[in-house]
CSV table of C-alpha atoms in Angstrom, one decimal:
chain,number,residue,atom,x,y,z
A,22,MET,CA,-31.2,-15.7,-1.7
A,23,ILE,CA,-28.1,-16.8,-3.5
A,24,ILE,CA,-29.2,-14.7,-6.5
A,25,ILE,CA,-29.6,-11.7,-4.3
A,26,LEU,CA,-26.2,-12.3,-2.9
A,27,ASP,CA,-24.6,-12.6,-6.3
A,28,ALA,CA,-26.3,-9.4,-7.4
A,29,THR,CA,-24.9,-7.7,-4.3
A,30,ILE,CA,-21.4,-8.9,-5.1
A,31,ASN,CA,-21.6,-7.8,-8.7
A,32,ASN,CA,-22.9,-4.4,-7.8
A,33,TRP,CA,-20.1,-3.9,-5.3
A,34,ILE,CA,-17.5,-4.9,-7.9
A,35,ASN,CA,-19.1,-2.4,-10.3
A,36,CYS,CA,-19.0,0.2,-7.6
A,37,TRP,CA,-15.3,-0.5,-7.0
A,38,ASN,CA,-14.4,-0.5,-10.7
A,39,PHE,CA,-16.3,2.8,-11.3
A,40,ALA,CA,-14.2,4.4,-8.6
A,41,ILE,CA,-10.9,3.6,-10.4
A,42,ASP,CA,-9.6,6.3,-12.7
A,43,ASP,CA,-7.1,4.6,-15.1
A,44,ASP,CA,-5.6,8.0,-15.9
A,45,PHE,CA,-4.7,8.3,-12.3
A,46,PHE,CA,-2.1,5.5,-12.5
A,47,THR,CA,1.2,5.8,-14.4
A,48,SER,CA,2.6,2.9,-16.5
A,49,ASP,CA,4.6,0.0,-15.1
A,50,ILE,CA,7.8,1.5,-16.5
A,51,GLN,CA,7.0,4.9,-15.0
A,52,GLN,CA,6.1,3.3,-11.6
A,53,ALA,CA,9.4,1.4,-11.5
A,54,GLU,CA,11.4,4.5,-12.5
A,55,ASN,CA,9.8,6.6,-9.8
A,56,TRP,CA,10.1,4.0,-7.0
A,57,ASN,CA,13.7,3.4,-8.0
A,58,LYS,CA,14.3,7.2,-7.4
A,59,ARG,CA,12.8,6.8,-4.0
A,60,ALA,CA,14.5,3.5,-3.1
A,61,GLU,CA,17.5,5.0,-1.3
A,62,ASP,CA,15.5,7.0,1.2
A,63,PHE,CA,12.2,5.2,1.4
A,64,GLY,CA,11.7,3.2,4.7
A,65,LYS,CA,15.1,4.2,6.1
A,66,ASP,CA,14.1,2.8,9.5
A,67,VAL,CA,13.3,-0.7,8.2
A,68,GLU,CA,15.6,-2.3,10.8
A,69,GLU,CA,15.3,0.2,13.6
A,70,ASP,CA,13.3,0.1,16.8
A,71,ARG,CA,10.8,2.7,15.4
A,72,GLN,CA,9.9,0.3,12.6
A,73,ARG,CA,9.7,-2.7,14.9
A,74,LYS,CA,7.2,-0.8,17.0
A,75,LYS,CA,5.1,-0.1,13.9
A,76,ASN,CA,5.1,-3.8,13.1
A,77,ILE,CA,3.7,-4.8,16.5
A,78,ASP,CA,0.1,-4.4,15.3
A,79,PHE,CA,0.8,-6.7,12.4
A,80,PHE,CA,2.3,-9.5,14.5
A,81,ASN,CA,-0.4,-9.1,17.1
A,82,LEU,CA,-3.0,-9.7,14.3
A,83,LEU,CA,-1.1,-12.8,13.2
A,84,GLU,CA,-1.1,-14.1,16.8
A,85,LYS,CA,-4.8,-13.3,17.2
A,86,ILE,CA,-5.8,-15.6,14.3
A,87,GLY,CA,-3.3,-18.3,15.4
A,88,PHE,CA,-0.8,-17.9,12.6
A,89,ASN,CA,2.8,-18.9,13.3
A,90,PRO,CA,5.3,-17.6,10.7
A,91,PHE,CA,7.9,-20.3,11.5
A,92,GLY,CA,8.2,-22.7,8.6
A,93,ALA,CA,5.4,-20.9,6.6
A,94,ARG,CA,5.7,-19.9,3.0
A,95,ILE,CA,4.8,-16.2,2.7
A,96,LEU,CA,4.3,-13.9,-0.3
A,97,ASP,CA,4.9,-10.2,0.3
A,98,ILE,CA,3.4,-8.1,-2.6
A,99,GLY,CA,4.9,-4.7,-3.0
A,100,CYS,CA,7.5,-5.5,-0.4
A,101,GLY,CA,9.5,-2.3,-0.7
A,102,PRO,CA,12.8,-2.4,1.3
A,103,GLY,CA,11.5,-5.3,3.4
A,104,THR,CA,9.5,-3.7,6.1
A,105,LEU,CA,7.6,-6.9,6.7
A,106,SER,CA,9.6,-9.4,4.7
A,107,ILE,CA,12.7,-9.1,7.0
A,108,PRO,CA,10.9,-9.6,10.3
A,109,LEU,CA,8.9,-12.5,8.9
A,110,ALA,CA,12.1,-14.2,7.6
A,111,LYS,CA,13.7,-13.6,11.0
A,112,ALA,CA,10.7,-15.3,12.5
A,113,GLY,CA,11.5,-18.4,10.5
A,114,ALA,CA,9.3,-17.9,7.4
A,115,GLN,CA,10.3,-18.7,3.8
A,116,VAL,CA,9.5,-15.3,2.2
A,117,THR,CA,9.0,-14.5,-1.4
A,118,SER,CA,9.3,-10.7,-1.8
A,119,LEU,CA,7.8,-9.1,-4.9
A,120,ASP,CA,8.3,-5.5,-6.0
A,121,ILE,CA,8.3,-3.5,-9.2
A,122,SER,CA,11.4,-1.6,-8.1
A,123,SER,CA,14.9,-3.1,-8.5
A,124,GLY,CA,16.2,-0.4,-6.2
A,125,MET,CA,13.9,-1.5,-3.4
A,126,LEU,CA,14.8,-5.2,-4.0
A,127,ASP,CA,18.5,-4.4,-4.0
A,128,ARG,CA,18.2,-2.9,-0.5
A,129,LEU,CA,16.3,-6.0,0.7
A,130,LYS,CA,18.7,-8.4,-0.9
A,131,GLU,CA,21.7,-6.7,0.8
A,132,ILE,CA,20.1,-7.2,4.3
A,133,ALA,CA,19.0,-10.8,3.4
A,134,GLU,CA,22.4,-11.8,2.3
A,135,ARG,CA,24.1,-10.1,5.2
A,136,ASP,CA,21.9,-11.9,7.8
A,137,ASN,CA,21.5,-15.1,5.7
A,138,LEU,CA,17.7,-14.8,5.6
A,139,PRO,CA,15.4,-17.1,3.6
A,140,ILE,CA,14.1,-14.4,1.2
A,141,THR,CA,13.6,-14.8,-2.5
A,142,THR,CA,13.1,-11.6,-4.5
A,143,VAL,CA,11.0,-11.2,-7.6
A,144,GLU,CA,11.0,-8.1,-9.7
A,145,CYS,CA,7.6,-7.8,-11.1
A,146,SER,CA,4.5,-5.5,-11.5
A,147,TRP,CA,1.5,-6.9,-9.7
A,148,TRP,CA,-0.8,-5.1,-12.1
A,149,THR,CA,0.4,-7.4,-14.9
A,150,ALA,CA,1.7,-10.4,-13.0
A,151,ASP,CA,0.8,-13.9,-14.3
A,152,ILE,CA,0.6,-16.0,-11.1
A,153,ASP,CA,0.5,-19.3,-13.0
A,154,GLU,CA,3.7,-18.5,-14.8
A,155,LEU,CA,5.3,-17.4,-11.5
A,156,GLY,CA,4.0,-20.6,-9.8
A,157,PHE,CA,2.2,-18.6,-7.2
A,158,ARG,CA,-1.3,-20.0,-7.4
A,159,ASN,CA,-2.3,-21.6,-4.1
A,160,ALA,CA,1.4,-21.7,-3.2
A,161,PHE,CA,1.5,-19.7,0.1
A,162,ASP,CA,0.4,-20.1,3.6
A,163,LEU,CA,0.1,-16.3,4.0
A,164,VAL,CA,-0.1,-13.6,1.3
A,165,ILE,CA,0.4,-10.0,2.4
A,166,ALA,CA,-0.2,-6.7,0.6
A,167,SER,CA,0.7,-3.8,2.9
A,168,PHE,CA,0.1,-0.2,1.8
A,169,THR,CA,1.0,-1.1,-1.8
A,170,PRO,CA,-0.4,0.5,-4.9
A,171,GLY,CA,0.0,-2.9,-6.5
A,172,ILE,CA,-3.6,-3.7,-5.2
A,173,ARG,CA,-5.7,-1.2,-7.0
A,174,ASP,CA,-8.9,-3.0,-8.1
A,175,VAL,CA,-10.9,-6.2,-7.9
A,176,GLU,CA,-8.7,-8.0,-10.4
A,177,THR,CA,-5.4,-7.3,-8.5
A,178,PHE,CA,-7.1,-8.1,-5.2
A,179,ASN,CA,-8.4,-11.5,-6.5
A,180,ARG,CA,-5.0,-12.2,-7.9
A,181,MET,CA,-3.6,-11.8,-4.4
A,182,THR,CA,-6.1,-14.1,-2.7
A,183,ALA,CA,-5.6,-16.8,-5.5
A,184,CYS,CA,-2.0,-17.2,-4.3
A,185,SER,CA,-3.0,-18.2,-0.8
A,186,ARG,CA,-3.8,-21.7,0.5
A,187,GLY,CA,-4.4,-20.3,4.0
A,188,PHE,CA,-4.4,-16.6,5.1
A,189,CYS,CA,-4.3,-13.2,3.5
A,190,TYR,CA,-3.4,-9.9,5.1
A,191,TYR,CA,-4.2,-6.5,3.6
A,192,SER,CA,-3.7,-3.0,4.9
A,193,ASN,CA,-4.2,0.5,3.5
A,194,PHE,CA,-4.9,4.1,4.5
A,195,ILE,CA,-8.5,5.0,5.4
A,196,ARG,CA,-8.3,8.8,6.0
A,197,LYS,CA,-5.8,11.6,6.4
A,198,ASP,CA,-6.9,15.0,7.6
A,199,PRO,CA,-5.8,17.2,6.0
A,200,ALA,CA,-5.1,15.4,2.7
A,201,LYS,CA,-1.5,14.5,1.9
A,202,ILE,CA,-1.5,16.9,-1.1
A,203,PRO,CA,-3.2,20.3,-0.5
A,204,CYS,CA,-6.3,20.8,-2.5
A,205,GLU,CA,-4.9,24.0,-4.1
A,206,ILE,CA,-2.2,22.0,-5.9
A,207,TYR,CA,-4.8,19.9,-7.7
A,208,THR,CA,-7.2,22.8,-8.5
A,209,GLN,CA,-4.8,25.7,-9.2
A,210,ILE,CA,-1.7,23.9,-10.6
A,211,LEU,CA,-2.8,20.6,-12.0
A,212,GLY,CA,-6.2,21.7,-13.1
A,213,ASN,CA,-8.2,18.7,-11.8
A,214,LEU,CA,-10.1,17.6,-8.7
A,215,PRO,CA,-8.3,16.3,-5.6
A,216,ARG,CA,-7.7,12.5,-6.0
A,217,ASP,CA,-6.6,11.5,-2.5
A,218,ASN,CA,-10.1,10.1,-1.9
A,219,ILE,CA,-9.1,7.0,-3.9
A,220,PHE,CA,-6.8,6.1,-1.0
A,221,ALA,CA,-9.5,6.8,1.6
A,222,ALA,CA,-11.5,4.1,-0.3
A,223,GLY,CA,-8.4,1.8,-0.5
A,224,PHE,CA,-9.5,-0.1,2.6
A,225,MET,CA,-13.2,0.1,2.5
A,226,TYR,CA,-13.7,-1.3,-1.0
A,227,PRO,CA,-11.7,-4.5,-0.3
A,228,PHE,CA,-13.3,-4.9,3.2
A,229,MET,CA,-16.8,-4.7,1.8
A,230,TYR,CA,-15.9,-6.9,-1.1
A,231,LEU,CA,-14.8,-9.6,1.3
A,232,TYR,CA,-17.9,-9.1,3.5
A,233,THR,CA,-20.3,-9.5,0.6
A,234,LEU,CA,-18.4,-12.7,-0.4
A,235,GLY,CA,-19.1,-14.1,3.1
A,236,PHE,CA,-15.7,-13.6,4.8
A,237,ARG,CA,-15.4,-12.1,8.2
A,238,PRO,CA,-11.9,-10.7,8.4
A,239,VAL,CA,-10.3,-9.8,11.7
A,240,VAL,CA,-9.8,-6.0,11.5
A,241,ASN,CA,-7.6,-3.5,13.3
A,242,ILE,CA,-8.0,0.3,12.9
A,243,THR,CA,-5.2,2.6,14.0
A,244,HIS,CA,-5.1,6.3,14.5
A,245,LYS,CA,-2.1,8.6,14.8
A,246,SER,CA,-1.7,12.4,15.3
A,247,GLU,CA,1.4,13.7,13.7
A,248,ASP,CA,3.1,17.1,13.7
A,249,ARG,CA,5.7,17.6,11.1
A,250,ASP,CA,8.3,20.4,10.7
A,251,GLN,CA,10.1,20.3,7.3
A,252,SER,CA,11.9,22.8,5.2
A,253,TRP,CA,9.7,23.9,2.4
A,254,ASP,CA,11.9,22.4,-0.3
A,255,GLU,CA,11.8,19.0,1.5
A,256,ALA,CA,8.0,19.1,1.7
A,257,ALA,CA,7.8,20.1,-2.0
A,258,GLU,CA,10.0,17.3,-3.2
A,259,LYS,CA,8.0,14.7,-1.2
A,260,ALA,CA,4.8,16.0,-2.7
A,261,ILE,CA,6.2,15.8,-6.2
A,262,ASN,CA,7.5,12.3,-5.7
A,263,PHE,CA,4.1,11.2,-4.3
A,264,LEU,CA,2.3,12.7,-7.3
A,265,LEU,CA,4.7,11.2,-9.8
A,266,LEU,CA,3.7,7.7,-8.6
A,267,ARG,CA,0.2,8.5,-9.8
A,268,GLN,CA,0.5,10.9,-12.7
A,269,ASN,CA,3.0,12.6,-14.9
A,270,LEU,CA,4.1,16.2,-14.1
A,271,THR,CA,5.7,18.7,-16.4
A,272,ASP,CA,8.7,20.7,-15.4
A,273,ASP,CA,6.5,23.8,-15.1
A,274,GLU,CA,4.0,22.0,-12.8
A,275,LYS,CA,6.9,20.8,-10.6
A,276,GLU,CA,8.2,24.4,-10.3
A,277,LYS,CA,4.8,25.7,-9.4
A,278,ILE,CA,4.4,23.1,-6.7
A,279,ARG,CA,7.8,24.2,-5.3
A,280,ASP,CA,6.6,27.8,-5.4
A,281,TYR,CA,3.4,26.8,-3.5
A,282,TYR,CA,5.4,25.3,-0.6
A,283,ARG,CA,7.9,28.1,-0.6
A,284,TYR,CA,5.2,30.8,-0.2
A,285,SER,CA,3.2,28.6,2.3
A,286,SER,CA,6.2,28.3,4.6
A,287,ILE,CA,7.0,30.4,7.7
A,288,ASP,CA,10.7,31.4,7.9
A,289,GLY,CA,11.5,28.6,5.4
A,290,ARG,CA,9.7,25.9,7.4
A,291,TYR,CA,6.6,24.1,6.3
A,292,LEU,CA,4.6,23.0,9.4
A,293,THR,CA,1.7,20.5,9.3
A,294,HIS,CA,-0.6,18.7,11.7
A,295,SER,CA,-2.4,15.6,10.5
A,296,GLU,CA,-4.8,12.9,11.8
A,297,LEU,CA,-4.0,9.6,10.1
A,298,PHE,CA,-6.3,6.5,10.2
A,299,LYS,CA,-5.1,3.2,8.8
A,300,GLY,CA,-6.8,-0.2,8.5
A,301,MET,CA,-5.5,-3.7,8.5
A,302,MET,CA,-7.3,-7.0,8.2
A,303,ILE,CA,-6.5,-10.7,8.0
A,304,TRP,CA,-8.7,-13.6,6.9
A,305,ASP,CA,-8.7,-17.3,6.2
A,306,ILE,CA,-9.6,-17.9,2.6
A,307,ARG,CA,-10.9,-21.4,3.6
A,308,ASP,CA,-13.5,-19.9,6.0
A,309,LYS,CA,-16.5,-18.3,4.4
A,310,ASN,CA,-19.6,-17.7,6.4
A,311,ILE,CA,-22.2,-16.9,3.7
A,312,ARG,CA,-25.6,-16.5,5.4
A,313,THR,CA,-28.6,-17.6,3.5
């Protein structure tokens, strides 16, 4: 039975790896540059009531498994401007916040210094991080990776779990209808197939990997309907910034994308309705339930 289980795990790892298109991801240098450009505006509401409400599901999940942040050592991978690092530090945790973007970390450090929060920042790419050099292996009571491109495959996922001596938390998008980037932009402008599906798989691959290993994570799935009214140029720039995190664009391609949104707008406004599904899960790395 163990042999069958090992084969299942290996087959799922191969399935996950085959789904990864290395050409889809830009380099560490390009990632850092593009996130730095977005740092000023990304997560503007990190300290506002709207963001606190978004974090309720996260803290409810911690409470459900009996985890108290007070006094805990926590690693936040791909922390951004501190969406989770800040409330965790305010709850009494010692937080290590890691991100590839110096701009994101600067915003986080400004708040941490202002409020005297126990947050240590680390500027690093999780794709190439050496957790032994960083002193991260088995060093944290909770490791979190929330909607971060830092976790992109089995290797980066395993690196995350290796840093925990207690719990891990992971969240990602499951599905968005319609897709974030219209299909026509991929097929008519970029000359390739739509690639948003990789993010639809961003939750299911890690979940099934854990399940085949014998873990039974506590899972929460959320759904939100969203109507958005933007100027066409704002929508275009958001689409370009999103794509730049995953592939390089020529000036000509950028201009054609702007034209797409301009001609798809009504009286200069680009209106969308979307159905968004997100998944979050938390598990104790010490608690496997492999059934033989």
